[in-house]
Amino acid sequence: MDRRTWLTEATLAAGALVVGPRGEPSPAASAPTPSRLHLGIVTYNVARDWDLETILKNVREAGLEGVELRTTHAHGVEPGLDAARRREVRDRCKDAGLLQTSLGSVCEFQSPDPAVVKQNIETCREFVLLARDIGARAVKVRPNGLPEGVPVEKTLEQIGKALAECGRFAADAGVEIWMEVHGKGTQEPPHSQRILEHCGHPSVGVTWNSNPTDVANGSLRDAFARLGRYVRCCHITELWGAYPYRELFSLLAASGYDRFTLCEIPQSLRPEDGATFLKCYRALWQELQR
């Protein structure tokens, strides 16, 4: 599907949820239900080609409140920034009224090679210091699958212990570590739960990732029962798809969750399309909480 068609269909999907059968506003649309959830974006992939100024402009114009800045993208918020540039990023986000929810690192800890795990821990440390300096709440890390030939439980324990080490130095910096529920095998809720049990550090939680593997018999209840108490952030994808977002938002609300849900879609948008798309996305997000 080309960009224009995709953007148009997403817009129409938003409208279909908030208008009646003859194009009149539905009763639900005219009386929004207060929500404790907050909406922002993950810059992967929707804003991968936007500079920081464009991100702040589009997100603010669309009425969103926060952003997770992904490493390797055009905005260039990376551990190599000097002190002056770090202050600039912090001040520009603050002036825009946006919370930097997190830094989207790709640090991972499942390798059978201890040197690789150690290097990823050190990279995570660099991201923690960057998060501290620019005012971000957390650093997102991830497991990325189960290595062949290694007992599953051994890998889960190894990841958990690495996360605990990251959690200790993150706590010293006033930053959290969020483990994205990610990777073949490692994203299965029982395995993610075991990782967090092996970790056991209060500064480490999970980023719910809205994976198909969350769903059992059409429901998220089992997965949420395992991971709900660890959720510190939530990535949400195509709200018009098959994933049971209405149930997810209900479960989050019932748990007392009052943090961010972050738009993370696979398509990359042109900067000039960003605010329009995000406004439509926000309309669906609001509807699915009613």
mmCIF file with all atom_site columns, C-alpha atoms in Angstrom, residues 52 76-93 130 133-134:
data_model
loop_
_atom_site.group_PDB
_atom_site.id
_atom_site.type_symbol
_atom_site.label_atom_id
_atom_site.label_alt_id
_atom_site.label_comp_id
_atom_site.label_asym_id
_atom_site.label_entity_id
_atom_site.label_seq_id
_atom_site.pdbx_PDB_ins_code
_atom_site.Cartn_x
_atom_site.Cartn_y
_atom_site.Cartn_z
_atom_site.occupancy
_atom_site.B_iso_or_equiv
_atom_site.pdbx_formal_charge
_atom_site.auth_seq_id
_atom_site.auth_comp_id
_atom_site.auth_asym_id
_atom_site.auth_atom_id
_atom_site.pdbx_PDB_model_num
ATOM 1  C CA . LEU A 1 52  ? 14.178 16.796 16.761 1.00 0.00 ? 52  LEU A CA 1
ATOM 2  C CA . GLY A 1 76  ? 20.580 11.873 16.575 1.00 0.00 ? 76  GLY A CA 1
ATOM 3  C CA . VAL A 1 77  ? 20.028 11.726 20.336 1.00 0.00 ? 77  VAL A CA 1
ATOM 4  C CA . GLU A 1 78  ? 22.901 9.378  21.131 1.00 0.00 ? 78  GLU A CA 1
ATOM 5  C CA . PRO A 1 79  ? 25.406 8.797  23.952 1.00 0.00 ? 79  PRO A CA 1
ATOM 6  C CA . GLY A 1 80  ? 28.067 10.642 21.925 1.00 0.00 ? 80  GLY A CA 1
ATOM 7  C CA . LEU A 1 81  ? 26.386 14.026 22.482 1.00 0.00 ? 81  LEU A CA 1
ATOM 8  C CA . ASP A 1 82  ? 28.489 16.544 24.397 1.00 0.00 ? 82  ASP A CA 1
ATOM 9  C CA . ALA A 1 83  ? 27.261 18.354 27.506 1.00 0.00 ? 83  ALA A CA 1
ATOM 10 C CA . ALA A 1 84  ? 26.038 21.424 25.629 1.00 0.00 ? 84  ALA A CA 1
ATOM 11 C CA . ARG A 1 85  ? 23.990 19.394 23.172 1.00 0.00 ? 85  ARG A CA 1
ATOM 12 C CA . ARG A 1 86  ? 22.520 17.333 26.026 1.00 0.00 ? 86  ARG A CA 1
ATOM 13 C CA . ARG A 1 87  ? 21.343 20.513 27.745 1.00 0.00 ? 87  ARG A CA 1
ATOM 14 C CA . GLU A 1 88  ? 19.865 21.729 24.473 1.00 0.00 ? 88  GLU A CA 1
ATOM 15 C CA . VAL A 1 89  ? 17.839 18.528 23.987 1.00 0.00 ? 89  VAL A CA 1
ATOM 16 C CA . ARG A 1 90  ? 16.594 18.660 27.570 1.00 0.00 ? 90  ARG A CA 1
ATOM 17 C CA . ASP A 1 91  ? 15.599 22.322 27.336 1.00 0.00 ? 91  ASP A CA 1
ATOM 18 C CA . ARG A 1 92  ? 13.883 22.011 23.952 1.00 0.00 ? 92  ARG A CA 1
ATOM 19 C CA . CYS A 1 93  ? 11.737 19.106 25.130 1.00 0.00 ? 93  CYS A CA 1
ATOM 20 C CA . LEU A 1 130 ? 22.415 10.296 28.588 1.00 0.00 ? 130 LEU A CA 1
ATOM 21 C CA . ASP A 1 133 ? 21.371 14.436 31.422 1.00 0.00 ? 133 ASP A CA 1
ATOM 22 C CA . ILE A 1 134 ? 18.487 15.076 29.021 1.00 0.00 ? 134 ILE A CA 1
#
